[in-house]
Amino acid sequence: MTPVQQALFILLIPLASAAIIALFLRRSGAIATAVSVTAAAALAGLSLGLIFGGERFTASMEWLRFGSFSISLGFKFDDLAALMLFVVSFVGFFIHLFSTGYMHDDKARARYFGGLSIFMFSMLGIVFADNLFMMFIFWELVGFSSYLLINHYHEKQSAADASKKAFITNRVGDFGFLLGIILCYATYGTVNLTELNALGETGGLVYSRLIPLLLFCGAVGKSAQMPLQVWLPDAMEGPTPVSALIHAATMVAAGIYMLCRIEVLMVAEALNVIMWVGAITALYAALCAIVQSDIKKVLAYSTLSQLGYMVAAFGLGSMAVDHGGHEMVIAAGVGAAMFHLTTHAFFKALLFLGSGSVIHGCHHEQDIFKMGGLAKKMPITFITFTLGVLAIIGFPFLAGFYSKDAILLLAMQNSAPVLGILTFSAILTAFYMVRMWKLVFFGSTRSDNAAHAHESGLSMTIPLLVLGVLAVAGGWAGVYGKLAGEVAHLVPHSDALHTRVLIVSVIVMVLGGGAAWLFYKPSDMDTLEQKSTGLFNGLTALKESFDVVYGYYVAKVQQRFAMLLNFLEQIFLAGLIIRGFSGFVGLLGLGARALHTGSLHAYVYWFLLGVVLLWALITGMF
């Protein structure tokens, strides 16, 4: 099997799984589960073979043609794609495995596993895409499949609302993304990633601020950056493994991956905007996480904050030089952004699956103030979850420490204000993660559900153990170098600065984590709400502010504009134009019918009148 055939097989395996489940297994949950998990296992095995096989390639074929315009489907498998493929396939398989236990009693698990398969197919299409049109096709399929998975518990109104919110919000960003693709094609005559890179190397690109910023709109929606971040916390209404797959490891990372793919189109002004959007999102989400009581929403806002780190890293890793009259941008942030994307996929998938184990063990209780004392009742979950917490707060020599180190190093080199924002966000990250960890696992149990908690089965604990190992070793240079190839060399390195960043990271972790440990007491009430109601209410209002603004816009602006358009349609289109013309035609019909009197004398007179008019026309009187 050639590498191209192997890539095609990898892409089509989950599609075949979804088709089989949709056509034949909708009422057979156990068989559908086996088909989907087997497909995920085969996908992971073939992906590892392709990744470590060493061969990198491009291949494409024409799909559609309209005159001179054509759309191609093809593969671009380089080191960047290999890294993303590992994240999607490897983490995806263990989430499938975890789901077999978590969704065991769900009556609609066939639909669930079919949704997982179609999502994997869609995500792999983005990973392999060799042009922006193909990426956009699978980009929309990812949006569709995430809608299905978030809406799994569709009988709950909150889940239905969350799925619609995610779908609509992403369409806003995707509209800008599509405009950017069209403008890119109109400007350069191609959207093929290899051809765009070749144009960049030969100086054939006309550098524009608008094209990269429009393309960035897609990442703003998919990776939940401000101001389109509102959908991701609500998307926690879906099953917890869905949160791990879509909102931690893969879907939300697609925006970062896309930015790294179009790095050649970036200019300094666009990167500056991207940097600030990421930094502000990281800080905003960290502040919101402090007042969350739902274990999954704490992790959701944590994901928002970490995505902000990745976006800021991409924007930070650049320097502008004058070259041939054009401002050329050399992006070094790709390595740091993809590095953090990879480590984050490991430890955040671990945290989400750990929260799923907690929720499952506590009989679907999600309020951290109704838990407590779970360290002894769920030891494997406790140990692995602790590793995830240590990784995300930057404990030395764990995965998250190395990738955050690279991002803070970039900020230290390029932007002191952004360094300050990201450092403060890191303190807040340690604060709210240790808060959650302490309230969930320590103290006494604070509800019957927590009192009767139990450790999960092997299908759920094995993925936790594997991801726990990756949360520790996933940032080690040797492992990362093998996975990312040349991308690893883009991670900035400076021994002196690394020492300074190491000191800063340890101080940040101790400040944030220590403050949370000392401040919060295991209780059924939020200590911050008790001791500082004003601050608590302010952070709660900050969290809700975007929904309030969007709700006001929809109700007072968009809805009224829609009512105005409806009024104009009723008066002018349906009334004046459609009914007016139909009335005029009706009047002509009435006149024509009036001529048919049945009287021979009347017909003779009309005949004579017609002869006169015809004579007048022929003689030129008219």
Short mmCIF file of C-alpha atoms in Angstrom, two decimals, residues 149-380:
data_model
loop_
_atom_site.label_atom_id
_atom_site.label_comp_id
_atom_site.label_asym_id
_atom_site.label_seq_id
_atom_site.Cartn_x
_atom_site.Cartn_y
_atom_site.Cartn_z
CA LEU A 149 -22.84 15.45 19.27
CA ILE A 150 -23.59 18.50 21.42
CA ASN A 151 -27.28 17.87 20.77
CA HIS A 152 -27.07 14.20 21.79
CA TYR A 153 -29.40 14.77 24.75
CA HIS A 154 -31.80 16.62 22.47
CA GLU A 155 -34.75 16.04 24.82
CA LYS A 156 -33.15 18.61 27.14
CA GLN A 157 -33.92 22.17 26.06
CA SER A 158 -30.52 23.37 27.30
CA ALA A 159 -28.73 20.86 25.03
CA ALA A 160 -30.84 21.84 22.02
CA ASP A 161 -30.15 25.53 22.67
CA ALA A 162 -26.42 24.89 23.14
CA SER A 163 -26.13 23.00 19.85
CA LYS A 164 -27.93 25.77 17.95
CA LYS A 165 -25.76 28.40 19.64
CA ALA A 166 -22.58 26.55 18.66
CA PHE A 167 -23.78 26.06 15.08
CA ILE A 168 -24.85 29.68 14.54
CA THR A 169 -21.81 31.23 16.24
CA ASN A 170 -19.46 29.14 14.14
CA ARG A 171 -21.29 30.16 10.96
CA VAL A 172 -20.50 33.80 11.77
CA GLY A 173 -16.78 33.06 11.86
CA ASP A 174 -17.01 30.74 8.87
CA PHE A 175 -18.55 33.50 6.74
CA GLY A 176 -15.40 35.57 7.23
CA PHE A 177 -13.28 32.48 6.57
CA LEU A 178 -15.09 31.88 3.25
CA LEU A 179 -14.64 35.52 2.23
CA GLY A 180 -10.93 35.19 2.99
CA ILE A 181 -10.66 32.06 0.83
CA ILE A 182 -12.45 33.78 -2.08
CA LEU A 183 -10.26 36.88 -1.76
CA CYS A 184 -7.14 34.71 -1.60
CA TYR A 185 -8.13 32.94 -4.82
CA ALA A 186 -9.00 36.24 -6.53
CA THR A 187 -5.65 37.74 -5.48
CA TYR A 188 -3.24 34.85 -6.07
CA GLY A 189 -5.16 32.61 -8.46
CA THR A 190 -4.76 29.64 -6.11
CA VAL A 191 -5.63 28.45 -2.64
CA ASN A 192 -3.36 25.40 -2.79
CA LEU A 193 -1.16 25.46 0.31
CA THR A 194 1.95 24.18 -1.48
CA GLU A 195 1.56 26.72 -4.28
CA LEU A 196 1.03 29.56 -1.80
CA ASN A 197 4.23 28.54 0.04
CA ALA A 198 6.09 28.50 -3.29
CA LEU A 199 4.81 32.00 -4.10
CA GLY A 200 5.97 33.15 -0.68
CA GLU A 201 9.46 31.76 -1.23
CA THR A 202 9.79 33.46 -4.63
CA GLY A 203 8.33 36.80 -3.50
CA GLY A 204 5.21 36.33 -5.62
CA LEU A 205 2.71 37.14 -2.88
CA VAL A 206 1.03 40.52 -2.71
CA TYR A 207 0.93 40.97 1.03
CA SER A 208 -2.44 42.02 2.39
CA ARG A 209 -3.80 42.63 5.89
CA LEU A 210 -7.36 41.77 4.89
CA ILE A 211 -6.79 38.20 3.63
CA PRO A 212 -5.15 36.80 6.80
CA LEU A 213 -7.60 38.63 9.08
CA LEU A 214 -10.60 37.25 7.17
CA LEU A 215 -9.11 33.76 7.32
CA PHE A 216 -8.49 34.31 11.03
CA CYS A 217 -12.27 34.76 11.44
CA GLY A 218 -12.59 31.01 10.91
CA ALA A 219 -10.21 30.38 13.80
CA VAL A 220 -12.07 32.91 15.97
CA GLY A 221 -15.24 30.86 15.57
CA LYS A 222 -13.82 27.34 15.64
CA SER A 223 -11.24 27.98 18.36
CA ALA A 224 -13.70 30.11 20.38
CA GLN A 225 -11.74 33.35 20.54
CA MET A 226 -13.29 36.65 21.58
CA PRO A 227 -15.88 37.77 20.67
CA LEU A 228 -17.19 34.39 19.42
CA GLN A 229 -16.20 32.44 22.55
CA VAL A 230 -19.76 32.21 23.91
CA TRP A 231 -20.61 28.84 22.37
CA LEU A 232 -17.94 26.67 23.98
CA PRO A 233 -19.00 26.77 27.68
CA ASP A 234 -22.61 26.01 26.72
CA ALA A 235 -21.44 23.09 24.57
CA MET A 236 -20.70 21.22 27.81
CA GLU A 237 -24.33 20.08 27.56
CA GLY A 238 -23.08 17.22 25.36
CA PRO A 239 -21.72 13.95 26.82
CA THR A 240 -18.39 14.37 28.62
CA PRO A 241 -16.34 12.30 26.11
CA VAL A 242 -17.64 14.67 23.41
CA SER A 243 -16.28 17.56 25.45
CA ALA A 244 -12.92 15.81 25.59
CA LEU A 245 -12.82 15.07 21.85
CA ILE A 246 -14.31 18.24 20.40
CA HIS A 247 -13.65 20.92 22.98
CA ALA A 248 -10.20 19.92 24.21
CA ALA A 249 -8.19 17.88 21.75
CA THR A 250 -9.38 18.30 18.17
CA MET A 251 -12.17 20.58 16.93
CA VAL A 252 -11.17 23.72 18.82
CA ALA A 253 -7.55 23.04 17.85
CA ALA A 254 -8.52 23.15 14.15
CA GLY A 255 -8.37 26.94 14.17
CA ILE A 256 -4.79 26.91 15.46
CA TYR A 257 -3.83 24.29 12.89
CA MET A 258 -5.38 26.36 10.09
CA LEU A 259 -3.42 29.45 11.17
CA CYS A 260 -0.19 27.48 11.07
CA ARG A 261 -1.12 26.24 7.58
CA ILE A 262 -1.54 29.81 6.23
CA GLU A 263 1.45 31.28 8.04
CA VAL A 264 2.96 32.33 4.70
CA LEU A 265 0.09 34.82 4.17
CA MET A 266 0.64 36.63 7.47
CA VAL A 267 1.83 40.20 7.81
CA ALA A 268 2.98 41.98 10.96
CA GLU A 269 -0.24 43.99 11.42
CA ALA A 270 -2.42 40.88 11.16
CA LEU A 271 -0.19 38.98 13.57
CA ASN A 272 -0.40 41.86 16.03
CA VAL A 273 -4.22 41.66 15.99
CA ILE A 274 -4.08 37.87 16.40
CA MET A 275 -1.65 38.21 19.31
CA TRP A 276 -3.92 40.60 21.22
CA VAL A 277 -7.08 38.61 20.54
CA GLY A 278 -5.38 35.52 21.98
CA ALA A 279 -3.98 37.33 25.02
CA ILE A 280 -7.29 38.99 25.90
CA THR A 281 -9.18 35.71 25.46
CA ALA A 282 -6.72 33.93 27.75
CA LEU A 283 -7.23 36.50 30.50
CA TYR A 284 -11.02 36.78 30.10
CA ALA A 285 -11.57 33.01 30.25
CA ALA A 286 -9.29 32.62 33.27
CA LEU A 287 -11.28 35.25 35.18
CA CYS A 288 -14.57 33.55 34.27
CA ALA A 289 -13.34 30.12 35.39
CA ILE A 290 -12.86 31.31 38.98
CA VAL A 291 -16.63 31.52 39.64
CA GLN A 292 -17.74 28.30 37.93
CA SER A 293 -19.31 25.53 40.00
CA ASP A 294 -19.85 22.97 37.21
CA ILE A 295 -16.72 20.81 36.87
CA LYS A 296 -17.04 20.68 33.08
CA LYS A 297 -17.51 24.44 32.73
CA VAL A 298 -14.38 25.08 34.76
CA LEU A 299 -12.53 22.96 32.21
CA ALA A 300 -14.39 24.67 29.34
CA TYR A 301 -13.18 28.12 30.37
CA SER A 302 -9.75 26.61 30.96
CA THR A 303 -9.82 25.41 27.35
CA LEU A 304 -10.75 28.92 26.19
CA SER A 305 -7.80 30.32 28.11
CA GLN A 306 -5.34 27.75 26.75
CA LEU A 307 -6.57 28.35 23.20
CA GLY A 308 -5.90 32.03 23.82
CA TYR A 309 -2.34 31.05 24.75
CA MET A 310 -1.95 29.21 21.44
CA VAL A 311 -3.35 32.07 19.38
CA ALA A 312 -1.15 34.57 21.22
CA ALA A 313 1.88 32.33 20.63
CA PHE A 314 1.19 32.29 16.92
CA GLY A 315 0.92 36.08 16.86
CA LEU A 316 3.97 36.56 19.07
CA GLY A 317 6.38 34.44 17.06
CA SER A 318 7.03 36.93 14.30
CA MET A 319 9.39 39.65 13.27
CA ALA A 320 8.98 42.06 10.41
CA VAL A 321 11.82 42.83 8.01
CA ASP A 322 11.86 44.99 4.91
CA HIS A 323 12.39 42.84 1.84
CA GLY A 324 11.98 44.11 -1.70
CA GLY A 325 9.60 46.89 -0.66
CA HIS A 326 7.23 44.47 1.06
CA GLU A 327 6.88 43.68 4.71
CA MET A 328 7.76 40.02 5.02
CA VAL A 329 6.79 38.16 8.12
CA ILE A 330 8.81 35.25 9.43
CA ALA A 331 6.70 33.28 11.90
CA ALA A 332 8.50 31.36 14.60
CA GLY A 333 5.37 31.02 16.74
CA VAL A 334 4.14 28.06 14.71
CA GLY A 335 6.34 25.72 16.71
CA ALA A 336 5.29 27.11 20.10
CA ALA A 337 1.59 27.17 19.14
CA MET A 338 1.61 23.58 17.81
CA PHE A 339 3.71 22.41 20.76
CA HIS A 340 1.12 23.74 23.22
CA LEU A 341 -1.69 22.40 21.04
CA THR A 342 -0.18 18.91 21.36
CA THR A 343 0.51 18.95 25.09
CA HIS A 344 -2.85 20.59 25.76
CA ALA A 345 -4.59 17.82 23.83
CA PHE A 346 -3.00 15.28 26.17
CA PHE A 347 -3.62 16.88 29.54
CA LYS A 348 -6.97 18.50 28.71
CA ALA A 349 -8.36 15.26 27.27
CA LEU A 350 -7.14 13.63 30.49
CA LEU A 351 -8.89 16.28 32.60
CA PHE A 352 -12.16 16.04 30.69
CA LEU A 353 -12.16 12.25 30.81
CA GLY A 354 -11.23 12.46 34.49
CA SER A 355 -14.19 14.75 35.07
CA GLY A 356 -16.32 12.25 33.18
CA SER A 357 -15.09 9.50 35.51
CA VAL A 358 -15.97 11.70 38.49
CA ILE A 359 -19.42 12.51 37.08
CA HIS A 360 -20.05 8.85 36.27
CA GLY A 361 -18.85 7.74 39.71
CA CYS A 362 -20.98 10.40 41.44
CA HIS A 363 -24.12 9.35 39.56
CA HIS A 364 -24.01 12.31 37.15
CA GLU A 365 -23.41 15.00 39.75
CA GLN A 366 -21.44 17.91 38.19
CA ASP A 367 -21.42 20.55 40.96
CA ILE A 368 -17.97 20.65 42.57
CA PHE A 369 -19.49 21.98 45.80
CA LYS A 370 -21.51 18.75 46.10
CA MET A 371 -18.49 16.47 45.77
CA GLY A 372 -15.49 16.19 48.11
CA GLY A 373 -13.59 13.27 49.58
CA LEU A 374 -13.20 11.46 46.24
CA ALA A 375 -9.45 10.90 46.51
CA LYS A 376 -10.00 7.73 48.56
CA LYS A 377 -13.11 6.58 46.73
CA MET A 378 -11.65 6.97 43.21
CA PRO A 379 -7.85 6.55 43.55
CA ILE A 380 -6.99 5.99 39.87
#
